[in-house]
mmCIF file of C-alpha atoms in Angstrom:
data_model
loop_
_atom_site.group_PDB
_atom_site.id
_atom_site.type_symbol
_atom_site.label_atom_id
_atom_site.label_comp_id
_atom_site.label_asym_id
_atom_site.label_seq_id
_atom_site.Cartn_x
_atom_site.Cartn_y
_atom_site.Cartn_z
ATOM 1 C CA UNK A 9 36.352 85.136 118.838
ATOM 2 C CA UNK A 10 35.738 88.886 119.397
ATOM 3 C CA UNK A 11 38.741 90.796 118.591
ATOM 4 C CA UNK A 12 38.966 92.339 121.941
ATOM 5 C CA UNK A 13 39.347 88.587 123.065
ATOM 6 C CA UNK A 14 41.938 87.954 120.469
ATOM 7 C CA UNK A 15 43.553 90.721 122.055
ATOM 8 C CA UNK A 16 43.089 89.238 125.512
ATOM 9 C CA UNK A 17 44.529 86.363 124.405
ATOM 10 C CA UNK A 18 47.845 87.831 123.198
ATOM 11 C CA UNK A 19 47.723 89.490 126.674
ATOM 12 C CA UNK A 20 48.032 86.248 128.117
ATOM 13 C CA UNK A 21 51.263 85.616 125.959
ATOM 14 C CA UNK A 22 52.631 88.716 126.932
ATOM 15 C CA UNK A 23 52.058 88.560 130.873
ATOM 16 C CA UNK A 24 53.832 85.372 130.741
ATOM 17 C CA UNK A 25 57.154 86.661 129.819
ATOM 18 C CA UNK A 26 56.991 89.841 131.536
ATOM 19 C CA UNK A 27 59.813 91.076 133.850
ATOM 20 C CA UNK A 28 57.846 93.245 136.490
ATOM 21 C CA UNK A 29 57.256 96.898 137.349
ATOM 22 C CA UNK A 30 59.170 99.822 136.569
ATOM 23 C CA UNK A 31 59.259 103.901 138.043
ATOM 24 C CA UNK A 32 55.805 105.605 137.347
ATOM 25 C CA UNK A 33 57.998 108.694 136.232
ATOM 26 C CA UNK A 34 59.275 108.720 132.526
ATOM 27 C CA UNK A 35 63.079 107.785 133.114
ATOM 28 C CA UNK A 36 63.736 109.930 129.998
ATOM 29 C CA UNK A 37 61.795 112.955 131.052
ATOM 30 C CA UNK A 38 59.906 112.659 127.747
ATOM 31 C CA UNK A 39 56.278 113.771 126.388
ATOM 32 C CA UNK A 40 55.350 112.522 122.677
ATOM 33 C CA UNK A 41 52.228 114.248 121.153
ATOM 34 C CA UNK A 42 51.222 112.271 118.621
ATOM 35 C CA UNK A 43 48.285 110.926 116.381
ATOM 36 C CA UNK A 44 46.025 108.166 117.162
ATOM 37 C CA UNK A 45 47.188 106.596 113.540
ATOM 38 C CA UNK A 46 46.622 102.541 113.458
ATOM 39 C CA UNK A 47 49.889 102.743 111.651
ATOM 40 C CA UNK A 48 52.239 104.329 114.003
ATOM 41 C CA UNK A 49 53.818 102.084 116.434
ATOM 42 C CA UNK A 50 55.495 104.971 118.696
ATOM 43 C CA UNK A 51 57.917 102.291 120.492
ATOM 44 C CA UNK A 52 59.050 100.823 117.186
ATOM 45 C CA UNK A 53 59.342 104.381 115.540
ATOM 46 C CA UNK A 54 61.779 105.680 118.047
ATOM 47 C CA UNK A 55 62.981 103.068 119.706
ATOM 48 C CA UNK A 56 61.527 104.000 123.160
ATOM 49 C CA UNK A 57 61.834 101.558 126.175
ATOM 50 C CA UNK A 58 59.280 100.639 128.608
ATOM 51 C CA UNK A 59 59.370 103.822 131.435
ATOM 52 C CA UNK A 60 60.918 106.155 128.535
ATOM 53 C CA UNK A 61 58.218 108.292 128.088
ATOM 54 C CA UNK A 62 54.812 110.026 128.588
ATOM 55 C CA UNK A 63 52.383 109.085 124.890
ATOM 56 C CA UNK A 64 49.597 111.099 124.475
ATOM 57 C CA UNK A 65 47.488 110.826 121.396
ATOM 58 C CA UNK A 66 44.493 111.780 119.969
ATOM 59 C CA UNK A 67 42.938 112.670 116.672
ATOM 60 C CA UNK A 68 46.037 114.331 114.516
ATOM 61 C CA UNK A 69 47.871 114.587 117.736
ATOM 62 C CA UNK A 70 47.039 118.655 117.856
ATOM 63 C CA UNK A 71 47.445 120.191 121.184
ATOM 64 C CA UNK A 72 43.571 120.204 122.716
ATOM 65 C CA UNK A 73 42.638 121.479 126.794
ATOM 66 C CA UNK A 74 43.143 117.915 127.267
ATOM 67 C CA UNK A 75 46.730 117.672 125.460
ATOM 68 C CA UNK A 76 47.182 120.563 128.213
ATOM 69 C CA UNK A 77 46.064 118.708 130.929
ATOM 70 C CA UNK A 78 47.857 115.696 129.949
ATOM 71 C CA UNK A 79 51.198 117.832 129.779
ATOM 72 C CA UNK A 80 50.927 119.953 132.635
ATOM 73 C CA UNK A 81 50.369 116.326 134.413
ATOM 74 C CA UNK A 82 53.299 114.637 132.787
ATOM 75 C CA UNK A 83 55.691 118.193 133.474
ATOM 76 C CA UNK A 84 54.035 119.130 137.261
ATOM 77 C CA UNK A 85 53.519 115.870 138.774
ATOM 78 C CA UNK A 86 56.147 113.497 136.794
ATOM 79 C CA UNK A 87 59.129 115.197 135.858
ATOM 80 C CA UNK A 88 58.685 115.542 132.112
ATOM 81 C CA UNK A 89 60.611 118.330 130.622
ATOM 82 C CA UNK A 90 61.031 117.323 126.681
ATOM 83 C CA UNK A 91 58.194 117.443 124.108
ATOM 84 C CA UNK A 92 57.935 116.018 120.753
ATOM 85 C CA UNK A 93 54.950 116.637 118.496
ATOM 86 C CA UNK A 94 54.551 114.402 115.544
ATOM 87 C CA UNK A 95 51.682 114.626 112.755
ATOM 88 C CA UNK A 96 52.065 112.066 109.991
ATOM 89 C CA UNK A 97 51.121 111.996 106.193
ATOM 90 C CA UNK A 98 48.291 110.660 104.783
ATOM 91 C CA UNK A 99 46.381 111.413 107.976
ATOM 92 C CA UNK A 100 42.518 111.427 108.104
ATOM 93 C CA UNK A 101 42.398 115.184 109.306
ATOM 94 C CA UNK A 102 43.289 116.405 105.886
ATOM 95 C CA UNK A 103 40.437 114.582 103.987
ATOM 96 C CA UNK A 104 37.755 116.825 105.968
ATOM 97 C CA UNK A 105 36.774 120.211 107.332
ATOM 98 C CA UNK A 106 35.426 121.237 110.423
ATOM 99 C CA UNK A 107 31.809 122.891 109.151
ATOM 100 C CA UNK A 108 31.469 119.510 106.957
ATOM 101 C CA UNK A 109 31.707 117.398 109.659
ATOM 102 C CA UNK A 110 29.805 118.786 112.088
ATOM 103 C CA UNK A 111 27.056 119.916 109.985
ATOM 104 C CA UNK A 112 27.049 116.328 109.224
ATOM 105 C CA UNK A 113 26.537 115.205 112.373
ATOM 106 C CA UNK A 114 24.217 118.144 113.766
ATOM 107 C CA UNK A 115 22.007 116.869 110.965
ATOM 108 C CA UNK A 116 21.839 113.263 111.969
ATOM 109 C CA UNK A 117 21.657 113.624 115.714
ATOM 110 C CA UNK A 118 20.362 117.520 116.192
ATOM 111 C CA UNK A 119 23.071 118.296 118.180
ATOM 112 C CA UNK A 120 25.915 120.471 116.918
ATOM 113 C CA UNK A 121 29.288 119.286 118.629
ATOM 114 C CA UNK A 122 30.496 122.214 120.914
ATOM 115 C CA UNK A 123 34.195 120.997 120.473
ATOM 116 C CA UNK A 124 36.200 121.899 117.570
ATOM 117 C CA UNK A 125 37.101 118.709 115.071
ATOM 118 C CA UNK A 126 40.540 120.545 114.740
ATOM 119 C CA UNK A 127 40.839 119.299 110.768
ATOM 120 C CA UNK A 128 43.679 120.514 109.135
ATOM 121 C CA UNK A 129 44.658 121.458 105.417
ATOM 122 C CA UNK A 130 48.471 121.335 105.672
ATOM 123 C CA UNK A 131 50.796 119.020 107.505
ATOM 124 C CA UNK A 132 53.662 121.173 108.501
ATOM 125 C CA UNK A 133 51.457 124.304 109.377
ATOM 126 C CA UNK A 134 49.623 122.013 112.172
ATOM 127 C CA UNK A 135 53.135 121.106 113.710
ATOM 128 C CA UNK A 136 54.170 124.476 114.032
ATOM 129 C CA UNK A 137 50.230 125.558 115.404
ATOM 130 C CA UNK A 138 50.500 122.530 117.789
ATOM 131 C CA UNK A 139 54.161 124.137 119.137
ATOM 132 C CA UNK A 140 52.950 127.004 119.142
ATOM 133 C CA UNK A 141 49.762 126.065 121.336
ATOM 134 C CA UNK A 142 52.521 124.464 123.523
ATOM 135 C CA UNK A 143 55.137 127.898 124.078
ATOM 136 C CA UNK A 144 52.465 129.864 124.819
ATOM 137 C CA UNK A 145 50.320 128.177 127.212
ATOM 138 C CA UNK A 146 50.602 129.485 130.847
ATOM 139 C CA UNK A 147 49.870 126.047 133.159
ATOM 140 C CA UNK A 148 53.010 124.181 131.486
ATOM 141 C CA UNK A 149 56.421 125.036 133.557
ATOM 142 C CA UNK A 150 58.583 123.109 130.803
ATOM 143 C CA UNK A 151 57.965 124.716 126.970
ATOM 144 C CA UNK A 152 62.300 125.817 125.823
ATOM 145 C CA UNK A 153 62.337 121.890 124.359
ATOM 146 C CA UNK A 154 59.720 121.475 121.786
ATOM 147 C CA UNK A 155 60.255 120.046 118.272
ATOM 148 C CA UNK A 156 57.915 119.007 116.126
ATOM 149 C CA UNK A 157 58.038 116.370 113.290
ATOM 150 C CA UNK A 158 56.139 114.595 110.751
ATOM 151 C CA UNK A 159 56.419 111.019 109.979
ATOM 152 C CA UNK A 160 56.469 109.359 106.689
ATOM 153 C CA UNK A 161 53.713 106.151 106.773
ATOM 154 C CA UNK A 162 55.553 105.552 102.982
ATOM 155 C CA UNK A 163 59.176 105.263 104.810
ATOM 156 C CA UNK A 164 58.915 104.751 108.528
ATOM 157 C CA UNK A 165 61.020 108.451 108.486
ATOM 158 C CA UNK A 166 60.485 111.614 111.003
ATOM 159 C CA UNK A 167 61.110 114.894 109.423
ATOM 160 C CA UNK A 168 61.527 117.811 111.448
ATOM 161 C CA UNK A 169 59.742 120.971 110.887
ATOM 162 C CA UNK A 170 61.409 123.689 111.669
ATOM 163 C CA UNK B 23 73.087 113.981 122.150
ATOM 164 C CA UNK B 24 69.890 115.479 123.765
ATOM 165 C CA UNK B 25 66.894 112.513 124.014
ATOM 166 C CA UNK B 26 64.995 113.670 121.219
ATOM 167 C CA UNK B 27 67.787 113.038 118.598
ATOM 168 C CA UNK B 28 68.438 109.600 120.324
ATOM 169 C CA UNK B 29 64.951 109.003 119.168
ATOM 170 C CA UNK B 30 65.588 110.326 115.852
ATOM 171 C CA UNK B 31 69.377 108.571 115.576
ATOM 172 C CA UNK B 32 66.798 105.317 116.815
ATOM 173 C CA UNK B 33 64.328 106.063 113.699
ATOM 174 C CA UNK B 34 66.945 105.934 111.082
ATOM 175 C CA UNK B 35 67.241 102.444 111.970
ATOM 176 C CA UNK B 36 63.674 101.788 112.012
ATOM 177 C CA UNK B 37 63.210 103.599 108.790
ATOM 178 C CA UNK B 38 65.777 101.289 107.335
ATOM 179 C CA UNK B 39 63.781 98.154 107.779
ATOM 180 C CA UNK B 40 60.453 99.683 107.316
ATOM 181 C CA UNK B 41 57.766 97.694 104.872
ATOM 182 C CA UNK B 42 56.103 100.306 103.065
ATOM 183 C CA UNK B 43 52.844 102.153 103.512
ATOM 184 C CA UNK B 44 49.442 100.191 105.060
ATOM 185 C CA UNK B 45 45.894 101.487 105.221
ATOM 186 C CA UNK B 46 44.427 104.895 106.639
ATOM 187 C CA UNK B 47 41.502 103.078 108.252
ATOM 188 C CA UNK B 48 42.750 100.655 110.903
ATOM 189 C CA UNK B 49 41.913 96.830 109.460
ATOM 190 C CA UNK B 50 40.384 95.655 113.335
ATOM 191 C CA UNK B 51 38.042 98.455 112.804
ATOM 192 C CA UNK B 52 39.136 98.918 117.325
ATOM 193 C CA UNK B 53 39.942 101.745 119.488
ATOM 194 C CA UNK B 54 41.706 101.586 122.472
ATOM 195 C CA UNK B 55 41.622 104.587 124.917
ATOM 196 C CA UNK B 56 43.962 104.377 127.333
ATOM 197 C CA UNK B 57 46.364 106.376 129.709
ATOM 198 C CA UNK B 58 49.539 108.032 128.608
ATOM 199 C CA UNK B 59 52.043 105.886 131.068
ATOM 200 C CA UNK B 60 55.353 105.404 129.752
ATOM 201 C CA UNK B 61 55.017 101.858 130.993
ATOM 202 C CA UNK B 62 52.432 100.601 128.699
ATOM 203 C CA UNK B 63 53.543 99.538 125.264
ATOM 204 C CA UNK B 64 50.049 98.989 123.932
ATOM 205 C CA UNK B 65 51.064 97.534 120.615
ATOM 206 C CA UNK B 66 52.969 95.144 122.700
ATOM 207 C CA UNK B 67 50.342 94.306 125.841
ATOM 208 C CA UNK B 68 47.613 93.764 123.056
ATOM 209 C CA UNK B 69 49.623 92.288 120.423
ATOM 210 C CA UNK B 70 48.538 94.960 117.910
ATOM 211 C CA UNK B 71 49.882 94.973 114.047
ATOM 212 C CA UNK B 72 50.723 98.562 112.748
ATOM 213 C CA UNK B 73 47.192 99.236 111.340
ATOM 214 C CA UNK B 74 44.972 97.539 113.450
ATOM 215 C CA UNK B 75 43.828 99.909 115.990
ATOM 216 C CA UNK B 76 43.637 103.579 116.456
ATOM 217 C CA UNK B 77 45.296 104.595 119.668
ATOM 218 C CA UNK B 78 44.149 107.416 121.938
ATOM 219 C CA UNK B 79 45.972 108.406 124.848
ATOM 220 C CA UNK B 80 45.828 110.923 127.742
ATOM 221 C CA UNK B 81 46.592 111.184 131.500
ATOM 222 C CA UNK B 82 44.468 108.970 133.036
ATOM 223 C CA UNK B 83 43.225 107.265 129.974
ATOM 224 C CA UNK B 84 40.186 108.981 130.332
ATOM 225 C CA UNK B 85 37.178 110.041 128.517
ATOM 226 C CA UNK B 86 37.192 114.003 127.818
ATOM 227 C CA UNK B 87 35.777 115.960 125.195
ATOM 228 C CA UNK B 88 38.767 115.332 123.606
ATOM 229 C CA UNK B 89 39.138 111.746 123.533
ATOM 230 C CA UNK B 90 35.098 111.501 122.259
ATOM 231 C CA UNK B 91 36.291 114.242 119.693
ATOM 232 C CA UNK B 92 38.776 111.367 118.726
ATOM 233 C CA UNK B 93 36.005 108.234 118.811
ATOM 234 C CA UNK B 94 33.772 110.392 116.544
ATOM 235 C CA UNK B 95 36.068 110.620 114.200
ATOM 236 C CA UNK B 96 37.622 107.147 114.404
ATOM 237 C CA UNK B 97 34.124 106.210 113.689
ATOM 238 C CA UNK B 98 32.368 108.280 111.512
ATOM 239 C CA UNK B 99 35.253 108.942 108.993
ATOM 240 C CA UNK B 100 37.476 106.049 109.858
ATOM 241 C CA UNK B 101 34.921 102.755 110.277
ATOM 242 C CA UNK B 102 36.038 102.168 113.966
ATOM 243 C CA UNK B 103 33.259 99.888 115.964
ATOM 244 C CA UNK B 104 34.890 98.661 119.400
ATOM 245 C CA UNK B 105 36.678 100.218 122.080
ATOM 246 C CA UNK B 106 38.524 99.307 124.869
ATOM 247 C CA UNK B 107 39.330 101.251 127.590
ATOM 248 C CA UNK B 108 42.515 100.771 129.571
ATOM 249 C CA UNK B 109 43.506 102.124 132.993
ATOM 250 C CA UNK B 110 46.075 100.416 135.146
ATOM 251 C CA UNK B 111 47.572 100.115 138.722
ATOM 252 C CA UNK B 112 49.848 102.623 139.729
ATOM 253 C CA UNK B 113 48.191 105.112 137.965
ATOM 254 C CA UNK B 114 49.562 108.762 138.449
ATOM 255 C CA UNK B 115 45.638 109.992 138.912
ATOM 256 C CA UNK B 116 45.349 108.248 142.237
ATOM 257 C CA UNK B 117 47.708 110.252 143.757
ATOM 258 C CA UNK B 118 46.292 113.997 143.577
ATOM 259 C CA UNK B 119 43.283 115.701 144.283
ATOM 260 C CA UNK B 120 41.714 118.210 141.396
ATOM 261 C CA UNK B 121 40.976 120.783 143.942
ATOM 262 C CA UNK B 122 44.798 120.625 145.058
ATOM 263 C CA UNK B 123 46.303 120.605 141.914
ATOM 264 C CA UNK B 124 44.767 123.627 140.129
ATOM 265 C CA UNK B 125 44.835 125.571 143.744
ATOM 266 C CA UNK B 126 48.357 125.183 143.395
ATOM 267 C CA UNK B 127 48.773 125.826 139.446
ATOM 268 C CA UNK B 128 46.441 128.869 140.277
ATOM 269 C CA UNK B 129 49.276 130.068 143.240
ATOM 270 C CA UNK B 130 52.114 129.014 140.875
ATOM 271 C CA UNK B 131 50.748 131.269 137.810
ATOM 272 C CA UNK B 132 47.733 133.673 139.178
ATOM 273 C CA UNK B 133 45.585 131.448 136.338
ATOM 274 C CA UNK B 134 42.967 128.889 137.590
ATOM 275 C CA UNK B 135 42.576 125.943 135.020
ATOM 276 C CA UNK B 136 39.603 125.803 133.247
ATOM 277 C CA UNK B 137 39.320 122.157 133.160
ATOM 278 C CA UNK B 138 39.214 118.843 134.976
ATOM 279 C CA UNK B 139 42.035 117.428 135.915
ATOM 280 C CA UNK B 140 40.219 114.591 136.129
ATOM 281 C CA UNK B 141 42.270 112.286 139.121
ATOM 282 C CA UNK B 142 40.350 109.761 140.360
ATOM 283 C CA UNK B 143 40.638 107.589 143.532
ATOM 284 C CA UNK B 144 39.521 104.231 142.662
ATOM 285 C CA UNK B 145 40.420 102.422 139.450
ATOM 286 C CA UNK B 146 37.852 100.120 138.499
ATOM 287 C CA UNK B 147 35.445 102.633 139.295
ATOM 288 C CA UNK B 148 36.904 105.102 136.570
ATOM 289 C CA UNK B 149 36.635 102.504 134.006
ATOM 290 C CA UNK B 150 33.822 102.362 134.500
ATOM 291 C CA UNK B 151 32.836 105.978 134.871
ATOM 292 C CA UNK B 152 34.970 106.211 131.187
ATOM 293 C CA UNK B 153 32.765 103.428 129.887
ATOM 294 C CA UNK B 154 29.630 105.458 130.824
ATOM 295 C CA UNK B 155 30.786 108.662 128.987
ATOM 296 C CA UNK B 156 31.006 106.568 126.106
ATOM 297 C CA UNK B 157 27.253 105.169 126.465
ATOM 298 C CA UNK B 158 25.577 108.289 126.709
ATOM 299 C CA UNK B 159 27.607 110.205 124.181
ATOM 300 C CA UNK B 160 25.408 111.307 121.322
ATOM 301 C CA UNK B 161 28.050 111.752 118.695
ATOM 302 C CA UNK B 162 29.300 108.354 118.991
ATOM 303 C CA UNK B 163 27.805 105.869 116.635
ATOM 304 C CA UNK B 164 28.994 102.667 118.031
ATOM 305 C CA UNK B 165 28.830 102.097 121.802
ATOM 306 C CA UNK B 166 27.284 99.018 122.236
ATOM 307 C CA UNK B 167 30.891 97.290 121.772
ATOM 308 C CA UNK B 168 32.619 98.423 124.806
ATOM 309 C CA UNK B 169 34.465 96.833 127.106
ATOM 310 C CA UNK B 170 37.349 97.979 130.010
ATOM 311 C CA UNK B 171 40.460 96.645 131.634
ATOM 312 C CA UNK B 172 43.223 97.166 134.315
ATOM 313 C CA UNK B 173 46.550 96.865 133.149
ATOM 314 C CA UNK B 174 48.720 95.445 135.800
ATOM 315 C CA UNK B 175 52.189 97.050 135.569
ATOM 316 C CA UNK B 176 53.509 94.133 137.834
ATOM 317 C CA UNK B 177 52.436 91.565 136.134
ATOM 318 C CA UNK B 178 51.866 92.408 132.447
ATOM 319 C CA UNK B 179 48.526 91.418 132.747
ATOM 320 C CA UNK B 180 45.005 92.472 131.310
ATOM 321 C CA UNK B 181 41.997 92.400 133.804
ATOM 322 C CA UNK B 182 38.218 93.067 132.532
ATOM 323 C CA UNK B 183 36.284 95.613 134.735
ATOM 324 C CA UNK B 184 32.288 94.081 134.869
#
């Protein structure tokens, strides 16, 4: 069996013991930026409840044009009006840099990608860029409640970074 | 007590029972791309283990620069060789049209978005529209693996897009 059927299959197990729709809006008016991590189970780490929250994540969980769109989506159209941003350690965008890894792949394909990777050296400096991205971005109504954190994959612990 | 230390009062309990550190690369070698509803508890609906899967999310659960930025990484650095792609009913992207939206962000803030919103009218259809982005991608190693679903937020329930 494929793992996508395995998966399937534990759908099946979950469908039967589910107890029907909820509102389309977060009922918490939350966004979480976050990483794309195998490890980070975002409803386990906070506790969130089904309808809690807006999850976006991608590659580090830096704020991207499309971690824009998402938000201004999540504030404009659903009612959002909280942000957290959490990086993690050990994460795969410290083990690389940018010119490496598209060089890399410019040479295998002969196309250089025209989007940044968005590799980072340092944990805490990447929160406060990703906030930062956040405040000063003109299409999101909603930017006085951002914080950003990093979570431990060593303790299951969010630190804030101030 | 504002939301986000809820979530962090929640995370002291989570750290207290948490089993120690697992593997950077995820152990499924899957992604799943899918949208950023606060409905959909992925590890949950798919039965995921912390450190199976990487997770990408984003309005719409669709395929952007940033969300191939994501793959490319997942599988070039990260061993990643499936996806899934997950939309579901209900979706907040049915209910606006691009034009509309950044005429009235452009109104709201004299500054016209410089990308997609990306809404969409029909569901399946924008599977598999996601699915195709994937295809033809030439930074993507691994596409033959690909499959996409509706998630039901009735019923809890998984259906495959042909």
């Amino acid at each position: 069996m494929s793992v996508t059927d395995e998966y399937l299959n534990n759908n099946e197990g979950f469908a039967g013991s589910f107890t029907g729709p909820l509102s389309l809006a977060p009922a918490r008016h939350m966004a979480v930026v976050t990483c794309m991590d195998a490890r980070m189970n975002i409803f386990a780490i906070l506790g969130l409840h089904e309808g809690d929250a807006h999850v976006i994540r991608n590659a580090g969980g830096v704020v991207t044009d499309d971690t824009i769109r998402s938000l201004a989506i999540s504030q404009r159209l659903l009612g959002t009006r909280q942000i957290m941003v959490i990086h993690h350690t050990d994460c795969g965008m410290l083990t690389f840099t940018d010119d490496v890894f598209k060089r890399e792949i410019e040479e295998e394909t002969g196309l250089r990608p025209w989007w940044a990777p968005e590799s980072f050296p340092d944990l805490e400096d990447d929160v406060r860029q990703s906030i930062r991205r956040i405040e000063v971005n003109p299409f999101l109504p909603c930017t006085a409640d951002v914080r950003g954190f990093v979570f431990d994959v060593a303790t299951g612990r969010l630190t804030e970074v101030k």
